[in-house]
Coordinates of C-alpha atoms and ligand atoms in Angstrom, one line a residue:
M1 CA 10.6 12.4 4.5
P2 CA 8.3 15.0 6.1
E3 CA 9.6 16.9 9.1
E4 CA 6.3 17.1 10.9
T5 CA 3.2 15.0 10.4
E6 CA 0.1 17.1 9.7
R7 CA -2.9 16.4 11.9
L8 CA -6.0 16.8 9.8
A9 CA -9.6 17.0 11.0
A10 CA -12.0 14.6 9.3
D11 CA -13.9 17.6 7.8
E12 CA -14.1 18.7 4.2
A13 CA -10.9 20.7 4.3
G14 CA -9.0 17.9 6.1
I15 CA -10.2 15.2 3.7
T16 CA -9.3 17.4 0.7
R17 CA -5.8 17.9 2.0
A18 CA -5.4 14.2 2.8
A19 CA -6.5 13.3 -0.8
E20 CA -4.1 15.8 -2.2
L21 CA -1.2 14.4 -0.2
L22 CA -2.1 10.8 -1.4
A23 CA -2.2 12.0 -5.0
S24 CA 1.3 13.5 -4.6
G25 CA 2.6 10.2 -3.5
A26 CA 2.8 11.0 0.2
L27 CA 1.7 8.7 3.1
V28 CA -1.5 9.5 5.0
A29 CA -2.8 7.5 8.0
F30 CA -6.6 7.3 8.1
P31 CA -9.2 5.7 10.4
T32 CA -11.3 2.7 9.4
E33 CA -13.8 0.7 11.4
T34 CA -11.0 -1.8 12.3
V35 CA -7.8 0.1 13.1
Y36 CA -6.0 3.1 11.5
G37 CA -4.4 2.3 8.2
L38 CA -1.2 3.8 6.8
G39 CA -2.3 4.7 3.3
A40 CA -0.5 5.2 0.0
D41 CA -1.8 5.4 -3.6
A42 CA -1.9 1.7 -4.5
R43 CA -1.0 2.5 -8.2
N44 CA 2.2 4.3 -7.2
G45 CA 5.1 1.8 -6.4
L46 CA 7.3 4.5 -4.9
A47 CA 4.5 5.6 -2.6
V48 CA 3.9 2.0 -1.5
A49 CA 7.6 1.5 -0.9
G50 CA 7.3 4.5 1.4
I51 CA 4.9 2.5 3.6
Y52 CA 7.6 -0.1 4.3
E53 CA 10.1 2.6 4.9
A54 CA 7.9 4.4 7.4
K55 CA 6.9 1.3 9.3
G56 CA 10.5 -0.1 9.2
R57 CA 9.0 -3.5 8.0
P58 CA 11.8 -5.9 7.3
S59 CA 9.9 -8.0 4.7
F60 CA 7.4 -7.5 2.0
N61 CA 3.9 -8.9 2.8
P62 CA 1.1 -8.2 0.4
L63 CA -1.0 -5.2 1.5
I64 CA -4.7 -4.7 1.6
T65 CA -6.1 -2.4 -1.1
H66 CA -9.0 -0.2 0.0
V67 CA -11.6 1.0 -2.5
R68 CA -14.7 3.1 -2.3
D69 CA -17.3 0.6 -3.4
I70 CA -17.9 -2.8 -5.0
G71 CA -17.9 -1.3 -8.5
R72 CA -14.3 -0.1 -7.9
A73 CA -13.4 -3.4 -6.4
R74 CA -14.6 -5.2 -9.6
E75 CA -12.4 -3.0 -11.7
I76 CA -9.3 -4.3 -9.9
A77 CA -10.2 -7.9 -9.2
R78 CA -12.5 -10.7 -10.3
F79 CA -15.1 -12.0 -7.8
P80 CA -15.7 -15.7 -8.2
E81 CA -19.2 -17.1 -7.3
A82 CA -18.1 -18.5 -4.0
V83 CA -17.4 -15.0 -2.5
L84 CA -20.5 -13.3 -3.8
P85 CA -22.7 -14.2 -0.8
F86 CA -20.4 -12.2 1.5
I87 CA -21.0 -9.0 -0.5
R88 CA -24.5 -9.6 -1.7
N89 CA -26.0 -7.0 0.7
G90 CA -23.2 -4.6 0.4
W91 CA -19.6 -4.9 1.6
P92 CA -19.7 -5.8 5.3
A93 CA -17.7 -4.0 8.0
G94 CA -14.2 -5.4 8.7
L95 CA -14.0 -7.9 5.8
T96 CA -11.1 -8.3 3.4
L97 CA -11.4 -10.7 0.4
V98 CA -8.4 -12.1 -1.4
V99 CA -9.5 -12.6 -5.0
P100 CA -7.9 -12.8 -8.4
L101 CA -6.2 -9.6 -9.6
R102 CA -7.3 -8.4 -13.0
E103 CA -4.6 -7.8 -15.6
R104 CA -3.9 -4.2 -16.1
S105 CA -5.5 -3.3 -12.8
G106 CA -3.0 -0.6 -12.4
I107 CA -2.2 -1.9 -8.9
S108 CA 1.6 -1.8 -8.1
S109 CA 3.1 -5.2 -7.9
L110 CA 4.6 -4.2 -4.5
V111 CA 1.0 -4.1 -3.1
T112 CA 0.4 -7.7 -4.0
A113 CA 4.1 -8.7 -3.5
G114 CA 4.0 -10.1 -7.0
L115 CA 1.0 -12.4 -6.4
S116 CA -1.8 -12.9 -8.9
T117 CA -4.4 -12.3 -6.2
V118 CA -5.2 -9.1 -4.3
A119 CA -6.6 -8.4 -0.9
I120 CA -9.5 -6.0 -1.2
R121 CA -11.6 -4.2 1.3
V122 CA -14.4 -1.6 1.2
P123 CA -14.3 0.3 4.5
V124 CA -17.7 1.4 6.0
W125 CA -16.3 4.0 8.4
P126 CA -17.4 7.5 7.1
P127 CA -14.0 9.3 7.2
A128 CA -12.4 6.4 5.2
K129 CA -15.3 6.4 2.7
A130 CA -15.0 10.2 2.4
L131 CA -11.2 10.0 1.8
L132 CA -11.6 7.2 -0.8
K133 CA -14.2 9.3 -2.6
A134 CA -12.1 12.5 -2.5
F135 CA -8.9 10.7 -3.6
G136 CA -10.8 8.7 -6.3
G137 CA -8.3 5.8 -6.5
P138 CA -7.4 2.7 -4.6
I139 CA -5.4 3.1 -1.3
A140 CA -3.0 0.4 -0.1
A141 CA -2.8 0.3 3.6
P142 CA -1.4 -1.9 6.4
S143 CA -2.0 -0.9 10.0
A144 CA -0.6 2.5 10.9
N145 CA 2.1 1.5 13.5
P146 CA 5.8 0.8 13.4
S147 CA 6.6 -2.8 12.5
G148 CA 6.3 -5.1 15.4
R149 CA 4.2 -2.7 17.5
I150 CA 0.4 -2.8 18.2
S151 CA -2.1 -1.4 15.8
S152 CA -3.4 2.2 16.3
T153 CA -7.0 2.9 17.1
T154 CA -6.7 6.7 17.5
A155 CA -4.8 9.5 15.8
D156 CA -2.7 9.9 19.0
H157 CA -1.5 6.3 18.7
V158 CA -0.5 6.9 15.1
M159 CA 1.4 10.1 16.1
T160 CA 3.2 8.2 18.9
G161 CA 4.5 5.7 16.5
L162 CA 4.9 7.5 13.2
N163 CA 5.2 11.3 13.8
G164 CA 7.7 12.7 11.4
R165 CA 7.7 9.6 9.3
I166 CA 4.4 10.2 7.4
A167 CA 2.9 13.3 5.8
A168 CA -0.4 13.3 7.7
V169 CA -2.9 11.6 9.9
L170 CA -6.6 12.1 9.4
D171 CA -8.2 12.2 12.8
G172 CA -11.5 10.4 12.7
G173 CA -11.9 9.5 16.3
V174 CA -11.6 6.0 17.8
S175 CA -11.8 3.0 15.4
S176 CA -14.7 1.1 16.9
A177 CA -13.6 -2.6 16.2
G178 CA -10.1 -2.1 17.4
I179 CA -8.9 -5.3 15.7
E180 CA -7.8 -6.0 12.1
S181 CA -10.2 -7.1 9.4
T182 CA -11.1 -10.7 8.8
I183 CA -9.4 -12.0 5.7
I184 CA -11.2 -14.6 3.5
G185 CA -9.6 -16.1 0.5
L186 CA -10.3 -19.0 -1.9
R187 CA -8.9 -22.5 -1.9
D188 CA -10.1 -24.8 -4.6
E189 CA -12.9 -22.3 -5.2
E190 CA -14.1 -22.6 -1.6
P191 CA -14.0 -19.6 0.8
V192 CA -11.4 -20.1 3.6
V193 CA -10.5 -17.9 6.5
L194 CA -6.9 -16.7 6.3
R195 CA -7.1 -14.4 9.3
E196 CA -9.8 -14.0 12.0
G197 CA -10.8 -10.5 12.7
A198 CA -13.6 -7.9 13.0
F199 CA -16.1 -9.6 10.6
V200 CA -17.8 -12.5 12.2
V201 CA -17.4 -15.5 9.9
P202 CA -20.6 -17.4 9.1
D203 CA -20.8 -21.1 10.1
G204 CA -19.6 -23.6 7.6
V205 CA -16.7 -21.5 6.2
L206 CA -13.4 -23.3 6.6
R207 CA -10.7 -21.8 8.8
V208 CA -7.3 -22.7 7.5
T209 CA -5.0 -20.7 9.6
S210 CA -4.4 -19.6 13.2
P211 CA -6.2 -16.5 14.2
A212 CA -3.0 -14.6 14.7
D213 CA -1.4 -14.4 11.3
A214 CA -2.3 -15.5 7.8
S215 CA 1.2 -15.0 6.5
S216 CA 2.9 -17.6 8.7
H217 CA 0.6 -20.4 7.5
V218 CA -0.1 -19.8 3.8
D219 CA 3.3 -21.2 2.9
S220 CA 2.5 -24.8 3.7
P221 CA 1.7 -27.1 0.8
G222 CA -2.0 -27.0 -0.1
Q223 CA -2.5 -23.6 1.4
L224 CA -2.7 -20.4 -0.6
A225 CA 0.8 -19.3 -1.8
S226 CA 1.6 -16.1 -0.1
H227 CA 5.1 -15.7 -1.5
Y228 CA 5.7 -15.1 -5.1
A229 CA 9.1 -16.1 -6.3
P230 CA 10.4 -16.1 -9.9
S231 CA 10.9 -19.5 -11.7
G232 CA 14.5 -18.7 -12.1
L233 CA 16.9 -19.3 -9.2
V234 CA 18.3 -16.2 -7.7
R235 CA 22.0 -15.6 -6.9
M236 CA 22.6 -12.6 -4.6
N237 CA 25.5 -10.1 -4.3
A238 CA 26.5 -10.7 -7.9
R239 CA 28.7 -7.9 -9.2
V240 CA 29.3 -9.7 -12.4
A241 CA 27.0 -12.2 -14.2
E242 CA 28.1 -15.7 -15.0
P243 CA 27.4 -17.1 -18.5
G244 CA 23.7 -17.8 -18.9
E245 CA 22.6 -15.6 -16.0
W246 CA 20.2 -12.7 -16.4
H247 CA 21.7 -9.8 -14.4
L248 CA 19.6 -7.5 -12.4
G249 CA 21.6 -4.4 -11.6
F250 CA 21.5 -1.7 -9.0
G251 CA 23.3 1.6 -9.0
D252 CA 26.7 1.4 -10.8
I253 CA 26.2 -2.2 -11.7
K254 CA 24.1 -1.9 -14.9
G255 CA 23.0 -5.5 -15.5
N256 CA 20.5 -6.6 -18.2
A257 CA 17.9 -4.6 -16.4
T258 CA 18.2 -2.5 -13.2
L259 CA 16.3 -2.2 -10.0
S260 CA 17.4 1.4 -9.7
H261 CA 19.9 3.1 -11.9
D262 CA 20.4 5.8 -9.2
G263 CA 20.9 3.2 -6.5
D264 CA 17.6 4.4 -4.9
L265 CA 16.3 1.7 -2.5
R266 CA 12.7 3.0 -2.7
E267 CA 12.8 2.7 -6.5
A268 CA 14.3 -0.8 -6.2
A269 CA 11.6 -1.9 -3.8
A270 CA 8.9 -0.5 -6.2
R271 CA 10.5 -2.4 -9.1
L272 CA 11.4 -5.7 -7.5
F273 CA 8.4 -7.8 -8.3
A274 CA 8.0 -6.4 -11.8
A275 CA 11.6 -7.4 -12.4
F276 CA 10.9 -11.0 -11.1
H277 CA 7.9 -11.1 -13.5
E278 CA 10.1 -9.8 -16.4
A279 CA 12.6 -12.6 -15.7
D280 CA 9.7 -15.2 -15.8
A281 CA 8.3 -13.7 -19.0
R282 CA 11.8 -14.0 -20.6
G283 CA 12.0 -17.7 -19.5
V284 CA 15.1 -16.9 -17.4
E285 CA 16.5 -19.9 -15.5
R286 CA 19.2 -18.1 -13.4
I287 CA 19.0 -14.6 -12.1
A288 CA 22.0 -12.8 -10.7
V289 CA 21.2 -9.8 -8.6
A290 CA 23.7 -7.0 -7.8
P291 CA 24.5 -6.3 -4.1
I292 CA 21.7 -4.4 -2.4
P293 CA 22.8 -2.4 0.7
D294 CA 21.3 -4.1 3.8
H295 CA 19.8 -1.1 5.5
E296 CA 16.4 0.5 5.5
L297 CA 14.3 -0.8 2.6
G298 CA 17.3 -2.8 1.4
R299 CA 16.6 -5.2 4.3
A300 CA 13.2 -6.1 3.0
I301 CA 14.5 -6.4 -0.6
N302 CA 17.3 -8.7 0.6
D303 CA 14.8 -10.7 2.6
R304 CA 12.8 -11.4 -0.5
L305 CA 15.9 -12.1 -2.6
R306 CA 17.1 -14.6 0.0
R307 CA 13.7 -16.4 -0.2
A308 CA 14.0 -16.5 -4.0
A309 CA 17.6 -17.8 -3.6
A310 CA 16.7 -20.6 -1.2
P311 CA 16.2 -24.1 -2.5
R312 CA 12.6 -24.7 -3.6
P313 CA 10.4 -27.4 -2.0
S314 CA 9.0 -28.7 -5.3
P315 CA 7.9 -27.2 -8.6
G316 CA 4.4 -25.8 -8.2
H317 CA 5.0 -24.6 -4.7
A318 CA 7.7 -22.2 -5.8
G319 CA 5.1 -19.4 -6.3
Q320 CA 2.1 -18.3 -8.2
R321 CA 2.2 -17.6 -11.9
R322 CA 0.2 -14.6 -13.1
Ligands
AMP1 P1 -2.1 -6.0 7.2 O1 -2.1 -5.2 6.0 O2 -0.9 -5.8 8.1 O3 -3.4 -6.0 7.9 O4 -1.9 -7.5 6.7 C1 -2.5 -8.0 5.6 C2 -2.6 -9.5 5.6 O5 -3.2 -9.9 4.4 C3 -1.3 -10.2 5.7 O6 -1.3 -11.2 6.6 C4 -1.1 -10.7 4.3 O7 -0.3 -11.9 4.2 C5 -2.5 -11.0 3.8 N1 -2.7 -10.9 2.4 C6 -2.8 -9.8 1.6 N2 -2.9 -10.0 0.3 C7 -2.9 -11.4 0.2 C8 -2.9 -12.3 -0.9 N3 -3.0 -11.8 -2.1 N4 -2.9 -13.6 -0.6 C9 -2.8 -14.0 0.7 N5 -2.7 -13.3 1.7 C10 -2.8 -11.9 1.5
MG2 MG1 -0.3 -4.7 11.4

């Protein structure tokens, strides 16, 4: 973890430095038209795990992937007919679309929390655009604030919350909107609002959640599944596998596959959803998972394991297949 957070001006030198840091797997906060984002290379699972570590987030929610333009967005995701009107005249300010993820998109499964959809946004704010251009790849970013605290609209806010926990902040002035992006997804091929925000939703688009938080609502039946869980039932804190169980190891406990041979929580977080998908691909019915220390990133890992270990409502609501 960096000792001191670099404060970079949003000029050529600052943008180049920020892009270099992102490419090295470090975390860089950057301004967008909504709020400051805490960015990591969306293709680098270890870097993305660092976001959770820096924010102290106790659970894995899917993150928004930021890209330079619609062309890059289409490389990562498919854009069904129903969402095309939103981006016909260019990507509007403050809008995030949740759309089907392409196979081999290269996006870390920690970014989508294992889902088959991805939240994508093209920022319009010049420093964000310049950073995306200089970096050249997709940037995963939630708001740049410690978990449970309010979003940052200036570099000073970011410093107050995250100084010493991230490599750098790109100072691009005050984020003009000051509220998060509007999130629009699809349900039965119809656009639905998952979170109200900076983009003004046209009349006629269904609102399916409260303005406050998409994640608290998308679990209910008929809504978009926001939590991917493997088909197999999970048993936690398993030092030894029982007959018929597929054993996911950690550290000294080897297992059939391991979340991290070295007992590294960041690596385990980066691999968690890929391991769930591997279990599904193998047709595993019961998954035993080695004990994961319940501190730092381990809390978020255990949170997700507990959800996967809990009794399921009914088949079909257990999670999305990819
Ligand atoms: P934040 O990054 O903190 O602004 O929050 C991103 C929001 O987008 C969270 O409420 C997520 O639950 C939501 N989100 C991101 N990806 C997806 C997805 N694939 N499906 C549904 N909701 C998503
Ligand atoms: Mg936030």
